[in-house]
Amino acid sequence: MDVSLKTEIIEQVLKRLEVNGIFLSEKDRREVPISVSGRHLHLSRSDMDVLFGEGSELTVFKPISQPGQFASNEKVTLVGSKGIIENLRILGPLRKETQVELAASDARRIGMKLPVRASGDLSHTPGVTIIGPKGTVTIQKGCMIAERHIHMTPQQALDRGVQDGQMIRVQIESEKGGIMDQVYVHVRDDFAYDMHVDSDDANAFMIGAGAVGRMLI
Amino acid sequence: MDVSLKTEIIEQVLKRLEVNGIFLSEKDRREVPISVSGRHLHLSRSDMDVLFGEGSELTVFKPISQPGQFASNEKVTLVGSKGIIENLRILGPLRKETQVELAASDARRIGMKLPVRASGDLSHTPGVTIIGPKGTVTIQKGCMIAERHIHMTPQQALDRGVQDGQMIRVQIESEKGGIMDQVYVHVRDDFAYDMHVDSDDANAFMIGAGAVGRMLI
């Protein structure tokens, strides 16, 4: 083999190792960017029909960190026993079931007491009345405080030695730092590497855009 | 010595050991009751004069956990660049300096960015305009996010092996639990044993009345 071929092979091998995370430092393996999820909801096709009209579609306000998902221009009003939340933004695209995600402080303000749930797990969650521009629906379940979670791909999980569904702890360095327990690892091919916390967590730990956590695993 | 005198002496010794915490179990030594401090302020004599009238006095709404301290009936309005906080309650008695304690979410809502400070440490804290029923004052400093802290007596500190000014960590068990870092140990003869966290911490960790933390020391 001539020198240039050897060089080419070595470069390709190094590149492959890097892509597969073999070169990840301990620091890079543990660090995770944090996004703050404000209160929002997801809608089913049938609830969308009632709230915004038959066959209506969500329109993109701006993309969010997960590929294909977006904050929509469409908003609704949530009606609790002690108050309402206006201008609650819908995240698209539409989903199989309607799901409302509030912080504990949001929920208390309108008289709701919500359980902590992983997204998609609507078991034993209360319902609520939702008002849209074209109609009103009362869902029988689907309101939750979203569990703290980290999105990642199967490769990223492998690199970090964690598995889908695992609960881990994440260290937060800040003026009012600490450790968040019960952080759910959510693995899917199309996920971007990102930890999601709610606005109460962001306020308590005093973190905002650009925050980084360290997984304790 | 007769038997009854011996019994009496033994009982007195045991009682003294118990009072001094020698009999505290590891669990009791580590556990601390948690109180949630909502936003509030303390006033100096001179600011009280301006806001409520010359020589006016705070009146007791209800006692709080620390002996001699109380939530007063008197309230003021705080003016930030982006909004106001109405009905902000004053904690009595009057202090040497006016001090405003907000949660990070309160501060952001009215356009203030505040540092975390131990109570009484007003260094490099911003001021604010305060409106009372009889007048208005603009303080040049004194607004803060109160540092998480634990009140205790010298004996309680001794029993737990901690010292005044020490920063410790406290474990919170809840649906959204974790560890609070940077918890300040505040020791004084007249303190009641109690940890204070702000409303953002209470919301994020989902704790309320009757919550208990575990000191990691």
XYZ file of C-alpha atoms in Angstrom:
434
model
C 0.000 0.000 0.000
C 1.248 3.440 -0.731
C 1.439 6.105 1.939
C -1.552 8.103 0.787
C -3.794 5.029 0.920
C -2.575 4.187 4.449
C -3.247 7.767 5.524
C -6.691 7.621 4.011
C -7.504 4.382 5.855
C -6.263 5.727 9.182
C -8.289 8.907 8.788
C -11.415 6.948 7.974
C -10.955 4.707 11.022
C -10.362 7.684 13.319
C -13.423 9.406 11.936
C -15.581 6.333 12.513
C -14.356 6.047 16.125
C -15.172 9.676 16.728
C -18.662 9.382 15.243
C -19.314 6.393 17.465
C -18.324 8.286 20.570
C -15.232 6.241 21.370
C -13.358 9.507 21.730
C -15.923 11.090 24.054
C -14.172 12.381 27.144
C -15.655 11.514 30.527
C -16.846 15.126 30.713
C -18.579 14.972 27.316
C -20.124 11.641 28.170
C -21.690 13.063 31.339
C -22.711 16.524 30.214
C -26.163 17.172 28.830
C -27.653 20.422 27.515
C -30.834 21.477 29.334
C -33.963 22.973 27.777
C -36.752 24.506 29.833
C -40.228 23.371 28.801
C -42.855 25.948 29.616
C -46.449 24.796 30.087
C -47.968 23.511 26.856
C -50.245 20.865 25.428
C -50.416 18.310 22.647
C -53.673 17.692 20.793
C -55.281 14.648 19.223
C -56.807 14.902 15.768
C -60.332 14.713 17.140
C -59.798 17.395 19.802
C -58.121 19.612 17.174
C -61.246 19.229 15.033
C -63.483 20.440 17.852
C -61.224 23.271 19.070
C -60.051 24.670 15.710
C -62.549 23.262 13.208
C -62.896 20.083 11.196
C -59.672 19.241 9.319
C -57.777 22.256 10.690
C -53.984 22.000 10.957
C -51.380 23.364 13.364
C -49.104 26.003 11.831
C -45.433 26.372 12.779
C -44.505 29.248 15.102
C -40.973 27.908 15.633
C -39.176 24.552 15.726
C -38.211 23.116 19.121
C -35.176 21.031 20.033
C -36.627 17.670 18.980
C -36.572 17.068 15.182
C -39.962 17.541 13.495
C -41.596 19.013 16.592
C -42.626 22.643 16.804
C -44.347 25.310 18.855
C -47.482 26.167 16.903
C -49.171 29.522 16.441
C -52.351 27.986 17.851
C -53.271 28.532 21.486
C -56.099 27.534 23.794
C -57.520 28.398 27.208
C -57.475 25.897 30.061
C -60.237 26.075 32.669
C -59.462 25.021 36.233
C -61.652 25.189 39.343
C -59.828 28.269 40.672
C -58.745 30.028 37.514
C -57.853 29.787 33.869
C -54.654 29.669 31.845
C -54.954 31.686 28.667
C -52.749 31.485 25.575
C -51.550 27.974 26.327
C -49.472 26.995 23.330
C -49.924 23.757 21.421
C -46.840 21.767 20.421
C -47.092 20.006 17.078
C -47.458 17.719 15.322
C -50.769 16.223 16.458
C -50.523 13.115 18.644
C -52.556 10.047 19.370
C -53.904 11.525 22.610
C -54.328 15.010 24.012
C -51.834 15.707 26.811
C -51.529 18.850 28.955
C -48.152 19.527 30.622
C -48.060 22.105 33.421
C -45.584 23.011 36.131
C -46.808 22.411 39.703
C -47.131 26.183 40.226
C -49.301 26.544 37.077
C -51.533 23.716 38.246
C -51.971 25.089 41.760
C -52.841 28.535 40.406
C -55.893 27.144 38.611
C -56.834 24.691 41.356
C -55.431 21.464 39.924
C -53.306 18.882 41.701
C -51.366 16.869 39.135
C -49.258 13.735 39.266
C -45.758 13.503 37.774
C -45.821 11.369 34.625
C -43.579 10.420 31.740
C -44.912 11.858 28.483
C -47.467 9.482 26.976
C -48.366 7.822 30.291
C -51.840 9.183 30.944
C -52.763 6.615 33.598
C -54.527 8.126 36.611
C -54.193 11.692 35.327
C -57.061 14.181 35.705
C -58.897 15.756 32.791
C -59.689 19.409 32.149
C -61.806 21.672 29.985
C -60.064 23.244 26.986
C -61.487 26.209 25.070
C -60.469 26.854 21.466
C -61.622 29.448 18.942
C -64.139 27.057 17.378
C -65.276 24.920 20.291
C -64.703 23.414 23.716
C -63.666 19.924 24.804
C -63.500 18.337 28.230
C -60.886 15.601 28.315
C -61.289 12.852 30.934
C -57.555 12.392 31.480
C -54.239 13.739 30.201
C -53.084 16.493 32.603
C -49.660 15.978 34.174
C -46.471 17.465 35.505
C -43.948 16.143 32.999
C -41.250 13.989 34.523
C -37.735 15.363 34.118
C -36.234 13.506 31.166
C -33.326 13.276 28.739
C -33.793 12.582 25.032
C -31.072 10.646 23.258
C -30.405 8.251 20.392
C -29.568 4.560 20.927
C -25.926 5.358 20.090
C -25.796 8.163 22.628
C -27.317 5.849 25.255
C -24.719 3.203 24.432
C -21.862 5.723 24.705
C -23.115 6.772 28.125
C -23.955 3.330 29.456
C -27.628 4.088 30.035
C -30.824 2.486 28.770
C -34.264 3.601 27.692
C -36.479 3.973 30.752
C -33.614 4.198 33.234
C -34.004 6.759 36.031
C -30.855 8.732 36.710
C -29.743 11.772 38.730
C -28.394 14.978 37.216
C -26.144 17.495 38.967
C -26.853 21.174 38.343
C -24.160 23.782 39.031
C -25.629 27.228 39.606
C -26.160 29.889 42.261
C -28.889 27.635 43.653
C -27.682 24.287 42.433
C -28.205 20.724 43.486
C -29.207 17.368 42.116
C -32.392 16.489 40.271
C -33.549 12.965 41.066
C -35.895 10.831 38.971
C -34.652 11.920 35.545
C -36.033 9.547 32.914
C -33.804 8.443 30.025
C -35.858 8.441 26.811
C -34.174 6.763 23.843
C -35.370 6.964 20.245
C -33.651 7.020 16.836
C -34.899 10.481 15.961
C -34.212 12.249 19.274
C -31.827 15.161 19.752
C -29.591 14.946 22.843
C -31.352 17.235 25.323
C -32.638 17.240 28.897
C -36.066 18.754 29.550
C -37.059 20.317 32.851
C -40.153 22.374 33.667
C -40.271 26.064 34.529
C -40.461 25.394 38.303
C -37.206 23.458 38.121
C -35.626 26.214 36.019
C -36.679 28.857 38.567
C -35.597 26.878 41.633
C -32.214 25.882 40.213
C -31.845 29.290 38.534
C -30.967 27.931 35.110
C -31.845 29.304 31.694
C -30.748 29.116 28.074
C -27.402 27.360 27.669
C -27.580 25.456 30.943
C -25.738 22.157 31.166
C -26.271 19.295 33.613
C -23.963 16.451 34.595
C -25.399 12.949 34.670
C -24.518 10.991 37.816
C -24.300 7.426 36.526
C -27.305 5.765 99.347
C -30.738 4.214 99.387
C -32.303 2.776 96.288
C -34.747 5.616 95.653
C -31.928 8.203 95.673
C -29.906 6.104 93.191
C -32.956 5.789 90.944
C -33.549 9.513 91.160
C -29.920 10.284 90.168
C -30.013 7.864 87.241
C -33.257 9.352 85.984
C -31.860 12.872 86.191
C -28.713 11.871 84.276
C -30.711 10.131 81.560
C -32.964 13.141 81.257
C -29.993 15.461 80.896
C -28.462 13.252 78.186
C -31.739 13.249 76.313
C -32.130 17.029 76.546
C -28.614 17.415 75.225
C -29.337 15.236 72.240
C -27.015 12.378 73.175
C -29.897 10.038 72.532
C -30.761 11.470 69.120
C -30.935 8.685 66.592
C -29.004 9.088 63.346
C -32.351 9.698 61.642
C -33.378 12.434 64.104
C -29.972 14.039 63.871
C -30.245 14.320 60.098
C -33.885 15.215 59.647
C -34.998 18.817 59.496
C -38.523 20.234 59.121
C -38.917 22.506 56.094
C -40.884 25.762 55.921
C -41.644 27.540 52.665
C -40.944 31.280 52.744
C -43.114 33.163 50.288
C -41.917 36.535 49.021
C -41.817 39.155 51.779
C -39.836 42.092 53.098
C -38.386 43.436 56.320
C -38.469 47.169 57.033
C -36.158 49.562 58.840
C -37.602 52.089 61.298
C -36.966 54.984 58.929
C -38.578 53.287 55.905
C -41.538 52.272 58.104
C -41.947 55.937 59.035
C -42.141 56.993 55.394
C -44.363 54.129 54.196
C -46.813 53.917 57.117
C -46.361 57.236 58.917
C -44.052 58.609 61.597
C -43.889 56.284 64.616
C -46.234 53.684 63.104
C -45.880 50.078 64.245
C -46.320 46.690 62.570
C -49.304 44.693 63.856
C -49.283 40.907 64.167
C -51.174 38.922 61.519
C -49.697 35.606 62.668
C -46.501 34.299 64.275
C -43.978 32.501 62.063
C -41.692 29.611 62.953
C -38.922 31.732 64.467
C -39.643 32.961 68.043
C -40.684 36.623 68.218
C -41.036 36.985 64.462
C -44.388 37.438 62.761
C -46.191 38.070 59.499
C -47.706 41.538 59.881
C -51.023 42.850 58.646
C -49.138 45.593 56.811
C -48.409 45.226 53.110
C -46.701 47.277 50.407
C -46.366 47.408 46.637
C -43.033 46.769 44.923
C -42.338 48.524 41.610
C -40.111 46.784 39.071
C -39.243 47.845 35.521
C -41.661 45.320 33.991
C -44.385 45.089 36.589
C -45.392 45.428 40.195
C -45.936 43.083 43.108
C -48.928 44.126 45.171
C -49.768 43.058 48.720
C -46.212 42.135 49.588
C -46.306 41.266 53.256
C -43.912 42.692 55.829
C -42.356 40.353 58.391
C -41.842 41.872 61.826
C -40.307 43.076 63.985
C -38.527 46.027 62.325
C -34.864 45.476 61.445
C -31.753 47.542 61.091
C -32.056 47.591 57.304
C -34.853 47.097 54.819
C -34.534 43.777 52.981
C -36.743 42.414 50.182
C -36.789 38.631 49.644
C -38.251 37.336 46.381
C -38.156 34.031 44.546
C -36.382 34.121 41.160
C -39.748 33.789 39.391
C -41.187 36.781 41.305
C -38.148 38.858 40.424
C -38.232 37.987 36.726
C -41.936 38.801 36.523
C -41.274 42.426 37.496
C -38.037 42.726 35.533
C -35.480 42.262 38.304
C -32.436 40.004 38.287
C -31.403 39.262 41.854
C -28.390 37.629 43.474
C -28.654 34.851 46.067
C -27.729 36.175 49.505
C -27.798 35.087 53.131
C -30.271 37.214 55.086
C -28.583 40.399 56.296
C -25.901 40.389 53.586
C -26.992 43.279 51.377
C -23.678 43.609 49.532
C -24.090 44.126 45.777
C -27.872 43.790 45.902
C -30.096 46.047 43.791
C -32.593 48.496 45.236
C -36.239 49.000 44.372
C -39.125 51.399 44.845
C -41.615 50.518 47.600
C -45.073 52.091 47.858
C -46.895 52.202 51.187
C -50.218 53.774 52.216
C -48.519 56.958 53.498
C -45.534 57.346 51.197
C -42.940 55.902 48.850
C -39.276 55.013 49.350
C -36.611 53.965 46.884
C -33.991 51.826 48.566
C -30.527 51.714 46.985
C -29.875 48.088 47.940
C -31.548 45.205 49.769
C -33.305 43.015 47.162
C -32.252 39.352 47.113
C -33.155 35.755 46.563
C -32.760 34.341 50.065
C -30.197 31.583 50.331
C -31.615 28.245 51.450
C -30.855 27.994 55.171
C -31.440 26.064 58.372
C -32.058 27.774 61.706
C -30.829 26.014 64.826
C -29.537 26.607 68.339
C -25.874 26.121 69.326
C -26.874 22.860 71.067
C -28.645 21.572 67.968
C -25.597 22.457 65.861
C -23.354 20.607 68.310
C -25.602 17.530 68.247
C -25.435 17.477 64.464
C -21.755 18.266 64.083
C -22.315 21.451 62.073
C -21.270 25.050 62.625
C -22.724 28.484 62.043
C -22.034 29.562 58.474
C -21.388 26.056 57.181
C -22.842 25.210 53.765
C -24.436 21.782 53.612
C -26.594 19.726 51.249
C -30.104 18.526 52.017
C -31.846 15.546 50.432
C -35.534 15.950 49.572
C -37.716 12.875 49.053
C -40.774 13.646 46.954
C -42.384 12.987 43.584
C -39.801 15.381 42.137
C -37.061 15.037 44.685
C -33.352 15.647 44.713
C -30.680 17.434 46.645
C -30.513 21.117 47.479
C -26.942 22.399 47.495
C -25.671 25.540 49.226
C -27.855 25.313 52.329
C -26.542 27.740 54.942
C -26.458 26.701 58.613
C -27.566 29.656 60.752
C -27.001 29.236 64.487
C -28.436 31.476 67.197
C -29.636 30.929 70.771
C -33.195 31.956 70.024
C -33.707 30.053 66.763
C -36.259 27.290 66.224
C -34.991 24.234 64.333
C -36.310 24.814 60.816
C -35.110 24.877 57.205
C -36.337 27.702 54.967
C -36.678 27.394 51.212
C -38.353 29.791 48.790
C -41.527 29.169 46.795
C -39.618 28.236 43.622
C -37.829 25.456 45.513
C -41.128 24.310 47.023
C -42.755 24.173 43.580
C -39.833 22.410 41.865
C -39.362 19.808 44.597
C -43.139 19.570 45.120
C -43.012 20.007 48.878
C -45.459 21.765 51.162
C -46.506 21.903 54.793
C -44.985 19.100 56.861
C -42.072 18.456 54.506
C -38.884 17.061 55.986
C -35.364 17.152 54.557
C -32.346 14.998 55.364
C -29.051 16.776 55.932
C -26.122 15.180 54.082
C -23.230 15.819 56.433
